[in-house]
Short mmCIF file of C-alpha atoms in Angstrom, two decimals:
data_model
loop_
_atom_site.label_atom_id
_atom_site.label_comp_id
_atom_site.label_asym_id
_atom_site.label_seq_id
_atom_site.Cartn_x
_atom_site.Cartn_y
_atom_site.Cartn_z
CA MET A 1 192.42 69.50 49.91
CA LEU A 2 189.76 71.89 48.58
CA THR A 3 190.96 75.32 47.75
CA ARG A 4 188.97 78.30 48.88
CA ARG A 5 187.89 78.92 45.26
CA GLU A 6 186.66 75.32 44.82
CA PHE A 7 184.78 75.44 48.13
CA PHE A 8 182.88 78.62 47.16
CA ARG A 9 182.18 77.16 43.68
CA PHE A 10 180.53 74.07 45.21
CA PHE A 11 178.73 76.22 47.84
CA LEU A 12 177.30 78.46 45.07
CA ILE A 13 176.21 75.51 42.83
CA GLY A 14 174.62 73.75 45.82
CA GLY A 15 172.69 76.89 46.71
CA LEU A 16 171.51 77.41 43.13
CA ILE A 17 170.27 73.75 42.91
CA HIS A 18 168.42 74.13 46.27
CA LEU A 19 166.70 77.36 45.13
CA PHE A 20 165.74 75.78 41.77
CA LYS A 21 164.20 72.74 43.57
CA LYS A 22 162.30 75.09 45.94
CA LYS A 23 160.95 77.09 42.97
CA THR A 24 159.76 73.99 41.14
CA LYS A 25 158.07 72.70 44.29
CA ALA A 26 156.31 76.03 44.89
CA GLU A 27 155.01 75.99 41.28
CA GLU A 28 153.41 72.48 41.74
CA LYS A 29 149.71 72.88 41.37
CA PRO A 30 147.64 71.49 44.26
CA LYS A 31 145.53 68.50 43.32
CA GLU A 32 141.88 69.24 42.70
CA ALA A 33 139.55 66.91 44.65
CA MET A 34 137.53 64.31 42.74
CA PHE A 35 134.08 64.36 44.35
CA TRP A 36 132.62 67.78 45.03
CA ARG A 37 130.11 70.34 43.67
CA LYS A 38 129.61 74.02 43.57
CA LEU A 39 126.67 75.16 45.63
CA ASP A 40 126.08 78.60 44.27
CA MET B 1 130.18 86.26 44.31
CA PRO B 2 129.83 83.26 46.66
CA LYS B 3 132.23 80.41 46.13
CA ILE B 4 130.69 77.75 48.31
CA VAL B 5 131.40 74.08 47.59
CA GLN B 6 130.27 70.76 48.97
CA CYS B 7 132.50 67.74 49.30
CA GLU B 8 130.77 64.58 48.15
CA LEU B 9 133.40 62.08 49.15
CA CYS B 10 132.09 60.99 52.55
CA PRO B 11 128.80 61.11 54.42
CA ASN B 12 129.98 64.20 56.36
CA GLY B 13 129.20 66.19 53.14
CA CYS B 14 131.14 69.26 54.33
CA VAL B 15 129.76 72.54 52.96
CA LEU B 16 132.77 74.94 52.71
CA ASP B 17 132.99 78.58 52.13
CA ASN B 18 136.02 80.10 50.44
CA GLY B 19 139.12 79.36 52.51
CA GLN B 20 137.47 76.78 54.79
CA HIS B 21 138.88 73.32 55.50
CA SER B 22 136.82 70.11 55.57
CA ARG B 23 136.19 68.22 58.79
CA CYS B 24 138.85 65.66 57.80
CA ARG B 25 141.32 68.56 57.53
CA ALA B 26 142.65 67.23 54.23
CA ARG B 27 140.57 69.34 51.88
CA MET B 28 140.21 73.05 51.33
CA ASN B 29 138.04 75.34 49.30
CA LYS B 30 140.28 77.78 47.45
CA ASP B 31 138.43 80.26 45.37
CA GLY B 32 135.51 77.99 44.75
CA ILE B 33 137.54 74.88 43.91
CA LEU B 34 137.99 71.96 46.32
CA TYR B 35 141.62 70.84 46.67
CA SER B 36 143.29 67.86 48.33
CA LEU B 37 145.97 69.15 50.69
CA VAL B 38 147.70 65.75 51.08
CA TYR B 39 148.16 64.48 47.55
CA GLY B 40 151.62 62.85 47.29
CA LYS B 41 152.49 63.92 50.85
CA PRO B 42 152.32 60.88 53.18
CA CYS B 43 153.20 61.39 56.80
CA ALA B 44 153.76 57.67 57.35
CA VAL B 45 155.58 55.27 55.09
CA ASN B 46 156.49 51.80 56.15
CA ILE B 47 156.93 48.19 54.98
CA ASP B 48 154.64 46.01 57.08
CA PRO B 49 153.67 42.36 57.17
CA ILE B 50 150.20 42.05 55.55
CA GLU B 51 149.14 40.35 58.85
CA LYS B 52 149.46 43.77 60.56
CA LYS B 53 146.60 45.39 58.57
CA PRO B 54 145.14 42.82 59.64
CA PHE B 55 144.59 40.44 56.69
CA SER B 56 144.54 36.76 57.39
CA HIS B 57 143.28 35.46 54.03
CA PHE B 58 145.14 37.78 51.66
CA LEU B 59 148.61 36.80 50.57
CA PRO B 60 149.85 35.62 53.98
CA GLY B 61 153.50 36.00 54.71
CA THR B 62 153.95 38.87 52.22
CA THR B 63 154.78 42.53 52.86
CA ALA B 64 152.73 45.59 52.13
CA PHE B 65 154.22 49.00 51.26
CA SER B 66 152.10 51.11 53.65
CA ILE B 67 151.29 54.75 53.41
CA ALA B 68 149.02 57.33 55.15
CA THR B 69 148.52 60.99 55.21
CA ALA B 70 147.18 63.20 57.95
CA GLY B 71 143.44 63.43 58.56
CA CYS B 72 140.33 61.34 59.27
CA VAL B 73 136.64 61.58 58.50
CA LEU B 74 135.76 60.47 61.99
CA SER B 75 137.07 61.34 65.46
CA CYS B 76 136.98 58.15 67.47
CA LYS B 77 137.76 58.59 71.12
CA PHE B 78 139.86 55.45 71.11
CA CYS B 79 141.90 56.18 67.98
CA GLN B 80 145.28 54.34 68.08
CA ASN B 81 146.83 56.75 65.55
CA TRP B 82 145.33 60.01 66.74
CA GLN B 83 148.68 61.86 66.52
CA ILE B 84 148.33 61.77 62.70
CA SER B 85 144.63 61.01 62.14
CA GLN B 86 143.52 64.02 64.15
CA ALA B 87 146.33 66.32 62.93
CA ARG B 88 146.29 68.97 60.22
CA PRO B 89 148.47 68.13 57.20
CA GLU B 90 150.70 71.13 57.87
CA ASP B 91 151.36 69.94 61.42
CA THR B 92 152.92 66.59 60.31
CA ASP B 93 156.30 65.83 58.85
CA THR B 94 155.70 64.61 55.32
CA TYR B 95 157.52 62.89 52.50
CA ASP B 96 157.32 63.89 48.86
CA LEU B 97 156.14 60.66 47.34
CA PRO B 98 154.04 60.98 44.17
CA PRO B 99 151.96 57.89 43.07
CA ASP B 100 154.52 56.53 40.54
CA GLU B 101 157.23 56.74 43.17
CA VAL B 102 155.08 54.74 45.68
CA VAL B 103 154.68 52.00 43.13
CA ARG B 104 158.31 52.11 42.23
CA LYS B 105 159.32 51.77 45.88
CA ALA B 106 156.87 48.97 46.46
CA ILE B 107 158.41 47.01 43.56
CA PHE B 108 161.95 47.89 44.67
CA TYR B 109 161.30 46.50 48.16
CA GLU B 110 159.57 43.42 46.81
CA CYS B 111 156.20 44.23 48.37
CA ARG B 112 153.32 42.23 46.84
CA SER B 113 150.84 45.01 47.71
CA ILE B 114 150.44 48.65 48.62
CA SER B 115 148.38 49.33 51.68
CA TYR B 116 146.48 52.55 52.31
CA THR B 117 146.25 52.46 56.09
CA TYR B 118 147.05 53.92 59.52
CA THR B 119 144.76 56.94 59.20
CA GLU B 120 141.64 56.94 57.09
CA PRO B 121 142.50 56.44 53.37
CA THR B 122 139.24 58.16 52.24
CA VAL B 123 140.85 61.52 53.15
CA PHE B 124 143.60 60.91 50.60
CA TYR B 125 141.25 59.43 48.03
CA GLU B 126 142.81 61.05 44.94
CA TYR B 127 146.32 59.97 46.01
CA MET B 128 145.12 56.43 46.74
CA TYR B 129 143.13 56.22 43.49
CA ASP B 130 145.97 57.41 41.27
CA THR B 131 148.51 55.15 43.00
CA SER B 132 146.07 52.15 42.71
CA VAL B 133 145.71 52.69 38.91
CA ILE B 134 149.49 52.62 38.40
CA ALA B 135 150.03 49.72 40.89
CA LYS B 136 147.46 47.56 39.01
CA LYS B 137 149.25 48.31 35.73
CA TYR B 138 152.52 46.96 37.27
CA GLY B 139 150.90 43.88 38.92
CA VAL B 140 151.16 45.23 42.46
CA LYS B 141 147.98 44.65 44.51
CA ASN B 142 146.10 47.33 46.42
CA THR B 143 144.71 47.00 49.89
CA MET B 144 143.16 49.41 52.30
CA HIS B 145 142.24 49.53 55.96
CA SER B 146 139.32 51.89 56.23
CA CYS B 147 136.45 52.80 58.54
CA GLY B 148 134.15 52.48 55.53
CA TYR B 149 132.80 56.05 55.99
CA ILE B 150 132.70 56.91 52.34
CA ASN B 151 129.98 57.55 49.75
CA GLU B 152 128.95 54.84 47.40
CA LYS B 153 130.01 56.54 44.12
CA PRO B 154 133.69 57.06 45.01
CA LEU B 155 133.83 53.66 46.67
CA ARG B 156 132.55 51.92 43.52
CA LYS B 157 135.06 53.84 41.42
CA LEU B 158 137.88 52.87 43.68
CA SER B 159 136.79 49.23 43.90
CA LYS B 160 137.84 48.59 40.31
CA TYR B 161 141.45 48.85 41.49
CA MET B 162 141.27 47.70 45.09
CA ASN B 163 142.03 43.98 45.66
CA ALA B 164 141.29 43.77 49.40
CA ALA B 165 139.78 45.90 52.13
CA ASN B 166 139.69 45.54 55.86
CA ILE B 167 136.86 47.61 57.19
CA ASP B 168 136.52 48.66 60.84
CA LEU B 169 133.05 47.86 62.03
CA LYS B 170 133.56 49.81 65.26
CA GLY B 171 130.27 48.87 66.85
CA PHE B 172 126.75 47.84 65.86
CA THR B 173 124.58 50.66 67.18
CA GLU B 174 124.02 54.17 65.87
CA ASP B 175 124.46 55.39 69.46
CA PHE B 176 128.05 53.98 69.57
CA TYR B 177 128.94 55.65 66.29
CA ASN B 178 127.32 58.94 67.30
CA ARG B 179 128.78 59.22 70.82
CA ILE B 180 132.22 57.62 70.39
CA CYS B 181 133.12 58.17 66.78
CA ASN B 182 131.09 61.27 65.80
CA GLY B 183 129.72 59.41 62.78
CA SER B 184 126.96 56.95 61.92
CA LEU B 185 126.69 53.17 61.38
CA LYS B 186 124.48 53.04 58.29
CA PRO B 187 127.02 54.30 55.70
CA VAL B 188 129.61 51.81 57.03
CA LEU B 189 127.14 48.84 56.55
CA ASN B 190 126.38 50.12 53.05
CA SER B 191 130.16 50.23 52.23
CA LEU B 192 130.58 46.65 53.37
CA ILE B 193 127.80 45.53 51.03
CA VAL B 194 129.19 47.62 48.13
CA LEU B 195 132.68 46.11 48.57
CA LYS B 196 131.21 42.59 48.59
CA HIS B 197 129.24 43.24 45.43
CA GLU B 198 132.33 44.71 43.73
CA ASN B 199 134.27 41.51 44.52
CA VAL B 200 136.89 43.19 46.71
CA TRP B 201 138.30 40.67 49.18
CA LEU B 202 136.81 41.75 52.47
CA GLU B 203 137.80 41.27 56.11
CA ILE B 204 136.27 43.08 59.07
CA THR B 205 137.83 44.31 62.30
CA ASN B 206 135.88 44.95 65.52
CA LEU B 207 137.75 46.63 68.34
CA VAL B 208 136.09 45.33 71.50
CA ILE B 209 136.04 48.12 74.14
CA PRO B 210 135.03 47.25 77.69
CA THR B 211 131.65 48.77 78.63
CA LEU B 212 131.15 50.48 75.30
CA ASN B 213 130.67 47.78 72.68
CA ASP B 214 131.23 44.47 74.47
CA ASP B 215 127.62 43.49 74.95
CA MET B 216 127.42 39.90 73.61
CA LYS B 217 123.81 40.37 72.47
CA ILE B 218 124.93 43.19 70.14
CA ILE B 219 128.00 41.27 69.07
CA LYS B 220 125.74 38.37 68.16
CA GLU B 221 123.46 40.71 66.17
CA MET B 222 126.47 42.06 64.34
CA CYS B 223 127.69 38.60 63.47
CA ARG B 224 124.26 37.59 62.20
CA TRP B 225 124.20 40.71 60.01
CA ILE B 226 127.66 39.83 58.63
CA SER B 227 126.68 36.22 57.96
CA LYS B 228 123.37 37.20 56.28
CA ASN B 229 124.64 40.16 54.15
CA LEU B 230 128.26 39.33 53.46
CA GLY B 231 128.45 35.51 53.87
CA SER B 232 129.98 33.32 56.42
CA ASP B 233 133.40 33.24 54.71
CA VAL B 234 134.19 36.82 55.62
CA PRO B 235 137.02 36.81 58.22
CA LEU B 236 136.18 38.74 61.35
CA HIS B 237 138.88 40.07 63.63
CA PHE B 238 138.07 40.86 67.23
CA SER B 239 140.79 43.23 68.30
CA ARG B 240 141.93 43.93 71.86
CA PHE B 241 141.41 47.52 73.13
CA ILE B 242 144.43 49.19 74.81
CA PRO B 243 143.65 52.40 76.70
CA HIS B 244 144.45 55.26 74.37
CA TYR B 245 143.79 58.91 73.44
CA LYS B 246 140.50 59.99 75.13
CA LEU B 247 139.65 56.58 76.58
CA ASN B 248 142.52 56.25 78.97
CA ASN B 249 140.02 55.63 81.82
CA LEU B 250 138.97 52.22 80.51
CA PRO B 251 140.87 48.94 81.12
CA PRO B 252 142.27 46.77 78.31
CA THR B 253 139.80 44.24 76.92
CA PRO B 254 139.91 41.07 79.10
CA VAL B 255 140.95 37.98 77.17
CA GLU B 256 137.75 36.19 78.31
CA THR B 257 135.63 38.83 76.57
CA LEU B 258 137.49 38.31 73.25
CA THR B 259 137.29 34.56 73.58
CA GLU B 260 133.51 34.75 74.23
CA ALA B 261 133.04 37.09 71.26
CA ARG B 262 134.84 34.66 69.07
CA LYS B 263 132.80 31.75 70.32
CA THR B 264 129.58 33.74 69.74
CA ALA B 265 130.59 34.60 66.17
CA MET B 266 131.40 30.99 65.39
CA GLU B 267 128.07 29.83 66.88
CA VAL B 268 126.28 32.18 64.51
CA GLY B 269 128.08 30.51 61.64
CA LEU B 270 131.08 32.69 60.78
CA ARG B 271 133.87 30.37 59.67
CA PHE B 272 136.93 32.50 60.23
CA VAL B 273 137.02 34.48 63.48
CA TYR B 274 140.27 35.86 64.75
CA ILE B 275 141.54 37.55 67.87
CA GLY B 276 144.13 40.32 67.50
CA ASN B 277 146.38 42.61 69.53
CA ILE B 278 147.14 39.74 71.97
CA ARG B 279 148.81 36.32 71.79
CA HIS B 280 145.95 33.82 71.46
CA GLU B 281 145.13 30.62 69.63
CA GLY B 282 142.55 32.74 67.82
CA GLU B 283 145.39 34.38 65.84
CA SER B 284 145.71 31.21 63.67
CA THR B 285 143.51 29.97 60.84
CA TYR B 286 141.66 26.64 61.20
CA CYS B 287 139.96 24.50 58.62
CA PRO B 288 136.18 24.89 59.06
CA LYS B 289 135.70 21.25 58.13
CA CYS B 290 138.45 19.09 59.67
CA LYS B 291 139.28 21.77 62.29
CA LYS B 292 143.02 21.32 61.81
CA MET B 293 145.39 24.32 61.99
CA LEU B 294 145.97 25.77 58.58
CA ILE B 295 148.06 28.88 59.25
CA GLU B 296 149.82 29.13 62.59
CA ARG B 297 150.48 32.79 63.49
CA ILE B 298 152.41 34.29 66.36
CA GLY B 299 151.69 38.00 66.22
CA TYR B 300 152.46 39.08 62.64
CA PHE B 301 154.64 36.06 61.93
CA ILE B 302 153.69 32.87 60.23
CA LYS B 303 155.04 29.62 61.73
CA GLN B 304 153.39 27.16 59.33
CA ASN B 305 151.06 27.37 56.34
CA ASN B 306 149.03 24.30 55.38
CA ILE B 307 147.01 25.91 52.62
CA VAL B 308 147.93 24.50 49.23
CA ASN B 309 146.42 25.99 46.11
CA GLY B 310 143.68 27.61 48.25
CA LYS B 311 142.72 24.29 49.90
CA CYS B 312 143.23 22.59 53.23
CA LYS B 313 146.23 20.30 52.98
CA PHE B 314 144.54 17.70 55.16
CA CYS B 315 140.95 17.45 53.77
CA SER B 316 141.06 19.48 50.56
CA THR B 317 138.31 21.95 51.65
CA SER B 318 138.49 25.17 49.73
CA ILE B 319 139.45 28.10 51.98
CA ALA B 320 138.11 31.47 50.92
CA GLY B 321 140.80 34.02 50.35
CA VAL B 322 143.44 35.34 47.96
CA TRP B 323 146.37 33.00 48.40
CA SER B 324 148.68 33.70 45.42
#
């Protein structure tokens, strides 16, 4: 059986990993297209 | 300061002001730079038999790791995948699958090839190109099913890594392309010639739609053009239309029409003419010389294969294709 302390520890670690993944994804640069030109 | 850009990937040539999306919905001008909105984000990922693409002369009996993202350069009224081809990328559920991961999965699932398919692969050109480069490095072949509505320069660049292409030749009149697909025929014909010159294994699909492109005179003209410009060994697939999307008012293509189209194509001199989307003897491959059955197909499944080292087992005639 998980104790309450263990449960909250896992909950907290899980949350932190999730936030870290979200931050990494948000920082991903969009891919620049290959065939285009500026018109101005 | 204006930040207008022009996309040079397909004949649509979208001119986009800052913040605008391309017609294919997969590109966006952000502060004067054109970005792909679908790179590494496929909305469809499947393992398919290569026969489903359809390819009849390219590694028969193998599987293709198949991917697609949202978007299309055309807007055909009969689209079979309109839920994703006519959708915006943000409106589809996507996977996070960067190019190296696509190749890794293809190898893991023992797929001989990766197929860029379902929607129009031109819209995810950068994703397809990067994946193709890695796949080639690891000995996985690349195939695409495309409408061929792409400019010559990007197509030639991609052709260095593309092993096979099935191009939809949706009709053979500018009127059909204008009215039904919102595009034009000429760039598609040019793409077919470019692919042939670049030595990409080529197959053609023609969806026969009752009343719209089932005129046998025009079908004959199309077959003559194929024979003259691409050679008589290019497999041609006549596919059965099933009422869909904006053409729900039309009936499915009668079997007789498909059979007649096949007969017409063979009379013109095309050696390998197939019928798809319906159970028919035209699903199988026959030797153009001894006329014996070489590959017996039932739907996407192969019952027997009598091609040995690229030759007919019965009369040793070479059969055009990629067999191993």
